[in-house]
mmCIF file of C-alpha atoms in Angstrom:
data_model
loop_
_atom_site.group_PDB
_atom_site.id
_atom_site.type_symbol
_atom_site.label_atom_id
_atom_site.label_comp_id
_atom_site.label_asym_id
_atom_site.label_seq_id
_atom_site.Cartn_x
_atom_site.Cartn_y
_atom_site.Cartn_z
ATOM 1 C CA MET C 1044 25.036 25.116 19.240
ATOM 2 C CA GLU C 1045 24.046 21.423 17.726
ATOM 3 C CA ASN C 1046 22.448 20.257 14.555
ATOM 4 C CA TYR C 1047 18.479 19.671 14.544
ATOM 5 C CA ILE C 1048 16.319 18.030 11.924
ATOM 6 C CA VAL C 1049 13.219 20.055 11.557
ATOM 7 C CA LEU C 1050 10.005 18.702 9.964
ATOM 8 C CA ARG C 1051 7.781 21.321 8.897
ATOM 9 C CA ARG C 1052 4.035 21.396 7.638
ATOM 10 C CA PRO C 1053 3.698 21.142 4.137
ATOM 11 C CA GLN C 1054 2.804 24.510 2.245
ATOM 12 C CA THR C 1055 -0.896 24.681 1.628
ATOM 13 C CA SER C 1056 -1.837 24.315 -2.202
ATOM 14 C CA THR C 1057 -4.877 24.493 -4.210
ATOM 15 C CA ASN C 1058 -3.754 21.951 -6.785
ATOM 16 C CA SER C 1059 -3.995 18.707 -5.017
ATOM 17 C CA LEU C 1060 -2.457 16.666 -7.819
ATOM 18 C CA LYS C 1061 0.609 18.706 -7.632
ATOM 19 C CA ARG C 1062 0.753 17.974 -4.079
ATOM 20 C CA ALA C 1063 0.202 14.296 -4.758
ATOM 21 C CA ALA C 1064 3.173 14.161 -7.397
ATOM 22 C CA ASN C 1065 5.309 15.778 -4.582
ATOM 23 C CA PRO C 1066 4.551 14.150 -1.444
ATOM 24 C CA LEU C 1067 7.267 15.486 0.581
ATOM 25 C CA SER C 1068 8.665 18.725 -0.676
ATOM 26 C CA SER C 1069 12.439 19.523 -0.159
ATOM 27 C CA ASN C 1070 12.161 22.575 1.790
ATOM 28 C CA MET C 1071 9.771 20.416 4.501
ATOM 29 C CA LEU C 1072 12.982 18.441 6.320
ATOM 30 C CA THR C 1073 16.250 20.523 7.157
ATOM 31 C CA VAL C 1074 19.054 20.111 9.145
ATOM 32 C CA GLU C 1075 19.841 23.185 10.840
ATOM 33 C CA ARG C 1076 22.527 24.550 13.710
ATOM 34 C CA LEU C 1077 20.586 25.785 16.460
ATOM 35 C CA PRO C 1078 20.988 27.090 20.203
ATOM 36 C CA ILE C 1079 18.581 25.562 22.575
ATOM 37 C CA GLN C 1080 16.367 28.642 22.610
ATOM 38 C CA ALA C 1081 15.587 28.638 18.899
ATOM 39 C CA VAL C 1082 14.821 24.759 19.471
ATOM 40 C CA ALA C 1083 12.671 25.620 22.155
ATOM 41 C CA ASP C 1084 10.817 28.480 20.241
ATOM 42 C CA LEU C 1085 10.501 25.802 17.032
ATOM 43 C CA ALA C 1086 8.845 22.998 19.527
ATOM 44 C CA ARG C 1087 6.268 25.684 19.635
ATOM 45 C CA ASP C 1088 5.974 27.067 16.349
ATOM 46 C CA PRO C 1089 2.197 25.282 14.762
ATOM 47 C CA GLU C 1090 4.207 25.167 11.638
ATOM 48 C CA VAL C 1091 6.891 22.596 12.937
ATOM 49 C CA LEU C 1092 5.711 18.774 13.069
ATOM 50 C CA ALA C 1093 8.773 17.823 15.130
ATOM 51 C CA VAL C 1094 12.430 19.237 16.044
ATOM 52 C CA THR C 1095 15.132 16.755 17.351
ATOM 53 C CA GLN C 1096 18.765 15.819 17.216
ATOM 54 C CA PRO C 1097 19.811 13.200 14.826
ATOM 55 C CA MET C 1098 20.559 9.839 16.023
ATOM 56 C CA ALA C 1099 22.922 7.439 14.837
ATOM 57 C CA THR C 1100 21.790 4.471 12.786
ATOM 58 C CA ALA C 1101 23.052 1.155 11.793
ATOM 59 C CA LEU C 1102 22.630 -1.996 10.204
ATOM 60 C CA VAL C 1103 20.489 -4.643 11.458
ATOM 61 C CA ARG C 1104 23.637 -6.780 11.804
ATOM 62 C CA PRO C 1105 23.359 -10.303 10.077
ATOM 63 C CA VAL C 1106 23.888 -13.508 11.720
ATOM 64 C CA PRO C 1107 26.408 -16.079 9.974
ATOM 65 C CA SER C 1108 25.236 -18.914 8.278
ATOM 66 C CA SER C 1109 24.997 -21.995 10.313
ATOM 67 C CA ALA C 1110 25.789 -24.320 7.192
ATOM 68 C CA PRO C 1111 27.500 -23.657 4.218
ATOM 69 C CA ALA C 1112 25.330 -22.648 1.338
ATOM 70 C CA PRO C 1113 24.274 -25.580 -0.796
ATOM 71 C CA ALA C 1114 26.151 -25.356 -4.099
ATOM 72 C CA THR C 1115 22.948 -25.705 -6.304
ATOM 73 C CA GLY C 1116 19.337 -24.823 -6.416
ATOM 74 C CA ASP C 1117 17.130 -21.585 -5.569
ATOM 75 C CA ALA C 1118 17.183 -19.619 -2.036
ATOM 76 C CA TRP C 1119 15.049 -21.946 0.087
ATOM 77 C CA GLY C 1120 12.898 -18.565 0.757
ATOM 78 C CA ILE C 1121 11.629 -18.440 -2.404
ATOM 79 C CA GLY C 1122 9.337 -21.369 -2.268
ATOM 80 C CA SER C 1123 8.612 -20.918 1.539
ATOM 81 C CA VAL C 1124 6.666 -17.676 0.363
ATOM 82 C CA GLN C 1125 5.241 -19.361 -2.780
ATOM 83 C CA ALA C 1126 7.071 -16.828 -5.122
ATOM 84 C CA ASP C 1127 7.648 -19.670 -7.368
ATOM 85 C CA GLN C 1128 3.936 -20.488 -7.713
ATOM 86 C CA SER C 1129 2.754 -16.926 -8.234
ATOM 87 C CA PRO C 1130 1.950 -15.683 -11.987
ATOM 88 C CA TYR C 1131 3.233 -12.383 -10.825
ATOM 89 C CA THR C 1132 6.624 -10.891 -11.117
ATOM 90 C CA GLY C 1133 6.384 -7.364 -9.447
ATOM 91 C CA ALA C 1134 6.017 -5.830 -13.040
ATOM 92 C CA GLY C 1135 5.732 -2.219 -13.145
ATOM 93 C CA VAL C 1136 6.557 -1.559 -9.404
ATOM 94 C CA THR C 1137 8.954 0.578 -8.300
ATOM 95 C CA VAL C 1138 11.029 -0.605 -5.240
ATOM 96 C CA ALA C 1139 13.297 1.649 -3.195
ATOM 97 C CA VAL C 1140 16.146 0.058 -0.954
ATOM 98 C CA LEU C 1141 17.385 2.325 1.913
ATOM 99 C CA ASP C 1142 20.707 0.457 2.820
ATOM 100 C CA THR C 1143 24.474 0.252 2.073
ATOM 101 C CA GLY C 1144 24.128 0.886 -1.456
ATOM 102 C CA ILE C 1145 24.118 -1.512 -4.285
ATOM 103 C CA ASP C 1146 27.058 -3.394 -6.533
ATOM 104 C CA ARG C 1147 25.339 -2.793 -9.779
ATOM 105 C CA SER C 1148 27.558 -4.418 -11.902
ATOM 106 C CA HIS C 1149 26.136 -7.891 -10.259
ATOM 107 C CA PRO C 1150 24.690 -10.032 -12.688
ATOM 108 C CA ALA C 1151 21.668 -9.948 -10.706
ATOM 109 C CA PHE C 1152 20.888 -6.679 -11.577
ATOM 110 C CA ALA C 1153 21.871 -7.044 -15.118
ATOM 111 C CA GLY C 1154 19.398 -4.768 -17.339
ATOM 112 C CA MET C 1155 17.432 -3.529 -14.594
ATOM 113 C CA ASN C 1156 16.781 0.418 -14.208
ATOM 114 C CA VAL C 1157 18.939 1.120 -11.014
ATOM 115 C CA ILE C 1158 18.663 4.691 -10.188
ATOM 116 C CA GLU C 1159 21.529 5.297 -7.134
ATOM 117 C CA SER C 1160 21.759 8.373 -4.611
ATOM 118 C CA ASP C 1161 24.346 8.544 -1.998
ATOM 119 C CA PHE C 1162 23.109 10.514 1.186
ATOM 120 C CA THR C 1163 26.549 9.626 3.216
ATOM 121 C CA GLY C 1164 29.291 11.303 1.088
ATOM 122 C CA GLU C 1165 31.029 8.234 0.415
ATOM 123 C CA GLY C 1166 29.795 7.659 -3.376
ATOM 124 C CA ASN C 1167 27.257 5.167 -4.843
ATOM 125 C CA GLY C 1168 28.483 1.334 -4.434
ATOM 126 C CA ASP C 1169 28.305 -1.047 -1.900
ATOM 127 C CA LEU C 1170 31.549 -1.397 0.558
ATOM 128 C CA ASP C 1171 29.534 -3.658 2.889
ATOM 129 C CA GLY C 1172 27.654 -6.178 0.749
ATOM 130 C CA HIS C 1173 24.598 -5.878 3.037
ATOM 131 C CA GLY C 1174 22.568 -3.475 0.569
ATOM 132 C CA THR C 1175 23.211 -5.637 -2.292
ATOM 133 C CA HIS C 1176 22.288 -9.009 -0.288
ATOM 134 C CA CYS C 1177 18.925 -7.326 0.593
ATOM 135 C CA ALA C 1178 18.432 -6.108 -3.131
ATOM 136 C CA GLY C 1179 18.959 -9.041 -4.582
ATOM 137 C CA THR C 1180 16.474 -11.008 -2.639
ATOM 138 C CA ILE C 1181 13.925 -8.324 -3.688
ATOM 139 C CA PHE C 1182 14.336 -8.469 -7.252
ATOM 140 C CA GLY C 1183 17.539 -10.025 -8.090
ATOM 141 C CA GLN C 1184 17.700 -12.023 -11.422
ATOM 142 C CA ASP C 1185 18.695 -15.825 -11.440
ATOM 143 C CA VAL C 1186 22.697 -16.297 -11.149
ATOM 144 C CA ASN C 1187 24.134 -19.260 -13.020
ATOM 145 C CA GLY C 1188 20.530 -20.729 -13.019
ATOM 146 C CA ARG C 1189 19.793 -20.220 -9.090
ATOM 147 C CA ARG C 1190 16.685 -18.087 -8.168
ATOM 148 C CA ILE C 1191 17.023 -15.601 -5.461
ATOM 149 C CA GLY C 1192 14.862 -12.677 -6.350
ATOM 150 C CA VAL C 1193 11.004 -12.557 -5.236
ATOM 151 C CA ALA C 1194 9.900 -9.754 -7.403
ATOM 152 C CA ARG C 1195 12.129 -10.443 -10.724
ATOM 153 C CA GLY C 1196 9.988 -8.425 -13.026
ATOM 154 C CA VAL C 1197 10.520 -4.837 -11.024
ATOM 155 C CA SER C 1198 10.862 -2.373 -13.227
ATOM 156 C CA GLN C 1199 12.472 0.328 -11.226
ATOM 157 C CA ALA C 1200 14.973 -0.019 -8.718
ATOM 158 C CA LEU C 1201 15.877 3.077 -5.929
ATOM 159 C CA ILE C 1202 18.962 2.635 -4.204
ATOM 160 C CA GLY C 1203 19.484 4.965 -1.708
ATOM 161 C CA LYS C 1204 22.834 4.836 0.134
ATOM 162 C CA VAL C 1205 22.112 6.032 3.850
ATOM 163 C CA ILE C 1206 24.433 3.515 5.675
ATOM 164 C CA GLY C 1207 28.089 4.505 5.263
ATOM 165 C CA GLN C 1208 31.481 2.957 6.706
ATOM 166 C CA HIS C 1209 31.713 6.097 8.845
ATOM 167 C CA ASN C 1210 28.632 8.076 8.480
ATOM 168 C CA ALA C 1211 24.936 7.205 9.070
ATOM 169 C CA ASN C 1212 22.579 8.939 11.002
ATOM 170 C CA SER C 1213 18.802 9.439 11.432
ATOM 171 C CA ASP C 1214 19.128 12.768 9.142
ATOM 172 C CA ILE C 1215 20.631 10.749 6.255
ATOM 173 C CA LEU C 1216 17.647 8.151 6.827
ATOM 174 C CA PHE C 1217 14.712 10.595 6.637
ATOM 175 C CA ARG C 1218 16.480 12.407 3.521
ATOM 176 C CA GLY C 1219 16.710 9.023 1.958
ATOM 177 C CA LEU C 1220 13.172 8.485 2.594
ATOM 178 C CA GLN C 1221 12.291 11.993 1.164
ATOM 179 C CA TRP C 1222 13.736 11.228 -1.907
ATOM 180 C CA ALA C 1223 12.131 7.700 -2.253
ATOM 181 C CA ALA C 1224 8.941 9.414 -1.958
ATOM 182 C CA GLN C 1225 9.395 12.361 -4.214
ATOM 183 C CA GLU C 1226 10.811 9.860 -6.761
ATOM 184 C CA ARG C 1227 7.527 7.585 -6.228
ATOM 185 C CA ALA C 1228 8.558 4.638 -5.120
ATOM 186 C CA ASN C 1229 5.555 2.027 -4.337
ATOM 187 C CA ILE C 1230 7.660 0.194 -1.598
ATOM 188 C CA ILE C 1231 10.412 1.061 0.857
ATOM 189 C CA SER C 1232 12.344 -1.613 2.063
ATOM 190 C CA MET C 1233 14.828 -0.519 5.153
ATOM 191 C CA SER C 1234 17.092 -3.208 6.807
ATOM 192 C CA LEU C 1235 18.433 -0.863 9.500
ATOM 193 C CA GLY C 1236 17.741 0.409 12.961
ATOM 194 C CA PHE C 1237 18.474 3.389 15.342
ATOM 195 C CA ASP C 1238 21.667 2.908 17.665
ATOM 196 C CA PHE C 1239 20.028 3.540 21.136
ATOM 197 C CA PRO C 1240 23.139 1.461 22.552
ATOM 198 C CA GLY C 1241 25.892 3.366 20.676
ATOM 199 C CA GLU C 1242 24.282 6.766 21.535
ATOM 200 C CA VAL C 1243 24.089 6.443 25.397
ATOM 201 C CA GLU C 1244 28.132 4.868 24.798
ATOM 202 C CA ARG C 1245 28.874 8.125 22.774
ATOM 203 C CA LYS C 1246 27.744 10.351 25.471
ATOM 204 C CA VAL C 1247 29.406 8.317 28.075
ATOM 205 C CA GLN C 1248 33.031 8.796 26.205
ATOM 206 C CA ALA C 1249 31.894 12.219 25.516
ATOM 207 C CA GLY C 1250 32.047 12.725 29.843
ATOM 208 C CA TRP C 1251 28.450 12.320 30.520
ATOM 209 C CA PRO C 1252 27.375 10.059 33.689
ATOM 210 C CA VAL C 1253 25.755 6.886 32.463
ATOM 211 C CA ASP C 1254 22.178 7.771 33.780
ATOM 212 C CA LEU C 1255 22.280 11.000 32.408
ATOM 213 C CA ALA C 1256 23.656 9.728 28.730
ATOM 214 C CA THR C 1257 20.734 7.329 28.955
ATOM 215 C CA SER C 1258 18.109 9.729 29.737
ATOM 216 C CA GLN C 1259 19.592 12.187 26.738
ATOM 217 C CA ALA C 1260 19.661 9.305 24.298
ATOM 218 C CA LEU C 1261 16.166 8.232 25.452
ATOM 219 C CA GLU C 1262 14.708 11.863 24.427
ATOM 220 C CA ILE C 1263 16.934 11.928 21.445
ATOM 221 C CA TYR C 1264 15.258 8.816 20.371
ATOM 222 C CA ARG C 1265 11.788 9.824 21.127
ATOM 223 C CA GLY C 1266 12.402 12.843 19.186
ATOM 224 C CA ASN C 1267 13.490 10.873 16.128
ATOM 225 C CA LEU C 1268 10.271 8.679 16.933
ATOM 226 C CA ARG C 1269 8.086 11.520 16.513
ATOM 227 C CA LEU C 1270 9.524 12.738 13.545
ATOM 228 C CA LEU C 1271 9.246 9.657 11.825
ATOM 229 C CA ASP C 1272 5.673 8.972 13.204
ATOM 230 C CA SER C 1273 4.940 12.240 11.507
ATOM 231 C CA LEU C 1274 6.749 11.392 8.214
ATOM 232 C CA MET C 1275 4.819 8.334 7.809
ATOM 233 C CA ALA C 1276 1.715 10.381 8.321
ATOM 234 C CA MET C 1277 2.607 12.523 5.488
ATOM 235 C CA PHE C 1278 2.868 9.283 3.065
ATOM 236 C CA LYS C 1279 -0.627 8.149 4.498
ATOM 237 C CA ALA C 1280 -1.996 11.357 3.537
ATOM 238 C CA GLN C 1281 -1.193 10.511 -0.234
ATOM 239 C CA ALA C 1282 -3.069 7.449 -0.152
ATOM 240 C CA ALA C 1283 -5.966 9.257 -1.753
ATOM 241 C CA PHE C 1284 -3.951 9.864 -4.640
ATOM 242 C CA ASN C 1285 -2.659 6.364 -5.063
ATOM 243 C CA ALA C 1286 0.877 7.887 -4.282
ATOM 244 C CA ALA C 1287 1.808 6.823 -0.610
ATOM 245 C CA PRO C 1288 4.647 4.014 -0.482
ATOM 246 C CA LEU C 1289 4.685 0.755 1.427
ATOM 247 C CA VAL C 1290 7.168 1.211 3.681
ATOM 248 C CA ILE C 1291 8.679 -2.357 5.235
ATOM 249 C CA ALA C 1292 11.654 -2.431 7.706
ATOM 250 C CA ALA C 1293 13.350 -5.398 9.544
ATOM 251 C CA ALA C 1294 12.421 -5.718 13.525
ATOM 252 C CA GLY C 1295 15.938 -5.939 14.600
ATOM 253 C CA ASN C 1296 18.274 -8.855 15.926
ATOM 254 C CA GLU C 1297 18.439 -8.436 19.666
ATOM 255 C CA SER C 1298 16.234 -11.215 21.216
ATOM 256 C CA ARG C 1299 18.045 -14.165 22.621
ATOM 257 C CA ARG C 1300 15.792 -17.035 22.657
ATOM 258 C CA SER C 1301 18.807 -19.745 22.714
ATOM 259 C CA VAL C 1302 20.014 -18.133 25.934
ATOM 260 C CA ASN C 1303 16.447 -18.072 27.551
ATOM 261 C CA ARG C 1304 13.003 -17.982 25.535
ATOM 262 C CA ASP C 1305 11.739 -14.943 27.637
ATOM 263 C CA TYR C 1306 14.600 -12.937 26.194
ATOM 264 C CA LYS C 1307 12.457 -11.245 23.618
ATOM 265 C CA ILE C 1308 12.989 -7.448 22.841
ATOM 266 C CA ALA C 1309 10.047 -5.624 20.591
ATOM 267 C CA ALA C 1310 10.700 -4.556 17.499
ATOM 268 C CA SER C 1311 12.526 -1.380 16.945
ATOM 269 C CA LEU C 1312 12.979 1.595 15.409
ATOM 270 C CA PRO C 1313 12.363 2.563 12.387
ATOM 271 C CA ALA C 1314 10.165 -0.892 12.365
ATOM 272 C CA ALA C 1315 8.141 0.281 15.186
ATOM 273 C CA ALA C 1316 6.792 3.654 13.642
ATOM 274 C CA ASP C 1317 3.377 3.962 12.920
ATOM 275 C CA GLY C 1318 2.604 2.744 9.332
ATOM 276 C CA VAL C 1319 5.804 0.626 9.144
ATOM 277 C CA ILE C 1320 5.307 -3.207 8.280
ATOM 278 C CA SER C 1321 7.816 -4.392 10.984
ATOM 279 C CA VAL C 1322 9.413 -7.777 9.557
ATOM 280 C CA GLY C 1323 10.408 -10.634 12.174
ATOM 281 C CA ALA C 1324 12.506 -13.834 10.776
ATOM 282 C CA ALA C 1325 12.070 -17.514 10.608
ATOM 283 C CA GLY C 1326 13.806 -20.460 9.424
ATOM 284 C CA VAL C 1327 13.228 -24.136 8.423
ATOM 285 C CA SER C 1328 12.434 -26.804 10.947
ATOM 286 C CA GLY C 1329 11.690 -30.012 9.351
ATOM 287 C CA PRO C 1330 8.312 -29.399 7.404
ATOM 288 C CA LEU C 1331 7.648 -26.334 9.390
ATOM 289 C CA TYR C 1332 9.276 -23.342 10.335
ATOM 290 C CA GLU C 1333 10.694 -21.863 13.742
ATOM 291 C CA ILE C 1334 11.287 -18.209 14.815
ATOM 292 C CA ALA C 1335 14.960 -17.256 14.801
ATOM 293 C CA ASP C 1336 16.325 -17.085 18.238
ATOM 294 C CA PHE C 1337 17.493 -13.381 17.377
ATOM 295 C CA SER C 1338 14.039 -12.065 15.722
ATOM 296 C CA ASN C 1339 12.734 -9.299 17.788
ATOM 297 C CA SER C 1340 8.975 -9.861 18.794
ATOM 298 C CA PHE C 1341 5.803 -8.201 17.830
ATOM 299 C CA PRO C 1342 6.555 -8.016 14.300
ATOM 300 C CA HIS C 1343 3.797 -7.620 11.920
ATOM 301 C CA VAL C 1344 4.687 -10.322 9.432
ATOM 302 C CA THR C 1345 7.269 -13.079 9.273
ATOM 303 C CA ALA C 1346 9.687 -14.024 6.447
ATOM 304 C CA PRO C 1347 12.786 -16.331 5.777
ATOM 305 C CA GLY C 1348 15.566 -15.005 7.565
ATOM 306 C CA VAL C 1349 18.196 -17.901 8.138
ATOM 307 C CA ASP C 1350 20.854 -18.997 6.053
ATOM 308 C CA VAL C 1351 19.285 -16.800 2.871
ATOM 309 C CA LEU C 1352 21.151 -16.821 -0.307
ATOM 310 C CA SER C 1353 21.546 -13.504 -2.377
ATOM 311 C CA ALA C 1354 23.829 -11.446 -4.512
ATOM 312 C CA TRP C 1355 27.217 -10.377 -2.754
ATOM 313 C CA PRO C 1356 29.669 -7.893 -4.573
ATOM 314 C CA GLY C 1357 32.085 -9.146 -6.772
ATOM 315 C CA GLY C 1358 29.356 -11.148 -8.627
ATOM 316 C CA THR C 1359 29.262 -13.959 -6.073
ATOM 317 C CA LEU C 1360 26.587 -15.400 -3.958
ATOM 318 C CA HIS C 1361 26.300 -15.005 -0.104
ATOM 319 C CA SER C 1362 24.364 -16.867 2.579
ATOM 320 C CA ILE C 1363 23.508 -14.756 5.718
ATOM 321 C CA GLY C 1364 20.751 -14.589 8.152
ATOM 322 C CA GLY C 1365 18.666 -11.913 10.195
ATOM 323 C CA THR C 1366 15.393 -9.958 9.989
ATOM 324 C CA SER C 1367 17.573 -7.666 7.516
ATOM 325 C CA MET C 1368 17.124 -10.795 5.289
ATOM 326 C CA ALA C 1369 13.799 -11.373 6.217
ATOM 327 C CA CYS C 1370 12.325 -7.706 5.393
ATOM 328 C CA PRO C 1371 13.642 -8.019 1.634
ATOM 329 C CA HIS C 1372 11.358 -11.054 1.343
ATOM 330 C CA VAL C 1373 8.661 -8.970 2.259
ATOM 331 C CA ALA C 1374 9.459 -6.223 0.004
ATOM 332 C CA GLY C 1375 9.450 -8.792 -2.686
ATOM 333 C CA VAL C 1376 6.396 -10.165 -1.697
ATOM 334 C CA ALA C 1377 4.712 -6.887 -1.500
ATOM 335 C CA ALA C 1378 5.691 -5.891 -5.231
ATOM 336 C CA LEU C 1379 3.866 -9.148 -6.330
ATOM 337 C CA TRP C 1380 0.569 -8.220 -4.277
ATOM 338 C CA TRP C 1381 1.283 -4.393 -5.677
ATOM 339 C CA GLU C 1382 1.223 -5.753 -9.270
ATOM 340 C CA ARG C 1383 -1.752 -8.055 -8.513
ATOM 341 C CA LEU C 1384 -3.870 -5.172 -6.843
ATOM 342 C CA ARG C 1385 -3.075 -2.855 -9.299
ATOM 343 C CA GLU C 1386 -4.371 -5.057 -12.174
ATOM 344 C CA ALA C 1387 -7.554 -5.107 -10.145
ATOM 345 C CA ARG C 1388 -8.051 -1.770 -9.702
ATOM 346 C CA ALA C 1389 -7.952 -1.741 -6.326
ATOM 347 C CA PRO C 1390 -7.860 1.766 -4.647
ATOM 348 C CA GLN C 1391 -5.372 3.215 -2.192
ATOM 349 C CA LEU C 1392 -2.561 0.366 -3.100
ATOM 350 C CA ALA C 1393 -0.351 0.738 -0.538
ATOM 351 C CA GLN C 1394 -3.235 -0.107 2.427
ATOM 352 C CA ALA C 1395 -4.162 -2.726 0.015
ATOM 353 C CA VAL C 1396 -1.274 -4.424 -0.007
ATOM 354 C CA SER C 1397 -0.486 -3.880 3.504
ATOM 355 C CA ALA C 1398 -4.033 -5.751 4.176
ATOM 356 C CA HIS C 1399 -2.968 -8.591 2.234
ATOM 357 C CA LEU C 1400 0.272 -9.342 3.374
ATOM 358 C CA THR C 1401 -1.395 -9.855 6.663
ATOM 359 C CA ALA C 1402 -4.824 -11.423 5.929
ATOM 360 C CA GLN C 1403 -2.782 -13.896 3.746
ATOM 361 C CA ALA C 1404 0.036 -14.917 5.697
ATOM 362 C CA ARG C 1405 0.324 -18.412 7.186
ATOM 363 C CA ARG C 1406 -0.222 -18.977 11.007
ATOM 364 C CA ASP C 1407 -0.313 -22.655 10.761
ATOM 365 C CA CYS C 1408 2.983 -23.334 9.797
ATOM 366 C CA PHE C 1409 5.233 -22.833 12.547
ATOM 367 C CA THR C 1410 6.422 -25.356 15.324
ATOM 368 C CA LEU C 1411 4.995 -25.650 19.004
ATOM 369 C CA GLY C 1412 6.184 -22.679 21.329
ATOM 370 C CA PHE C 1413 5.904 -19.866 19.079
ATOM 371 C CA ASP C 1414 2.933 -17.440 18.803
ATOM 372 C CA SER C 1415 1.652 -14.478 17.833
ATOM 373 C CA SER C 1416 4.011 -12.285 19.770
ATOM 374 C CA ASP C 1417 6.600 -14.253 17.684
ATOM 375 C CA PHE C 1418 5.670 -14.130 14.093
ATOM 376 C CA GLY C 1419 2.644 -11.567 14.129
ATOM 377 C CA HIS C 1420 -0.131 -12.412 11.408
ATOM 378 C CA GLY C 1421 2.222 -14.867 10.257
ATOM 379 C CA LEU C 1422 4.681 -15.986 7.283
ATOM 380 C CA VAL C 1423 3.831 -13.810 4.422
ATOM 381 C CA THR C 1424 2.656 -15.332 1.167
ATOM 382 C CA ALA C 1425 2.619 -14.603 -2.653
ATOM 383 C CA PRO C 1426 -0.696 -13.906 -4.828
ATOM 384 C CA LEU C 1427 -1.334 -17.505 -6.510
ATOM 385 C CA ALA C 1428 -3.861 -15.786 -8.808
#
């Protein structure tokens, strides 16, 4: 028998407001140890939306900075997305970060309402630094007079620890998504990916032939995609109640443009799922921007993702790069748009914010040689009025 993730249809309720208040009930998503015949039976059950084995997940690993971080000044991405010119701060917006946790004692998070939930079994806190860095870019307060956060007025941060030192898989990620939705997150940021190569390698180490290991890993990957698509459809169904979260994810760092400009990989899961805003990474090139050589192609939008300065465990600041660092810039800008559109009483806020992120993105700021397959709709910008 093996462990399987099972996603069932929500129970029908005559109380639509109750459904909106609890968009993903706790009994809809379960992990069950099942024989293969039971899996086949569940797959035919009309009340079951998806059933799949869990797949390993991993960080979208950051890229070391190409140069030492400047000793003074704000993080360069703040001005690039025009957050420094925006009258909005993300006030009243709840943002969830699903990552390696957070060093909540860092000065960047002083005075914030930070709610932590550990899904890895390792306990709260950040043993890696990745989650702290991402959170700092989204809503971190100034540190020693240096601005690192795009949306410094975010009222509540939900920190779901879904990547541990020795424990990370799609079951944990899906439970983190479920928790964030139940806690009524407006925006969910994920700088992680499904570890398809690792899944193949584990099968090979267990004695599987390479071709069969690859086929099996592909089937698990497809099953997790179907389940994630179903989760996103559930989130979207809450839009009429303004309870749908906006989900943003890093596109991935697998491309190798520096080796060959054609060595580009499309955005990977979870960024490639329906309804998720995938984010590519850009760096500065004189007065313009260029797409990072590692940034996966066909993102929805692009954001600063090279030599990004943000919070690091121990109260320090640290500069790294990757689509992992671009994703929280978009989450921060989304929080600014959320505040702006909520004030304007826009209906279905998640969809409205998504539309403004893409419509207001800049396409005329990139160097020659890049096109929409590299930067999507363009570089995100904050609302200026």
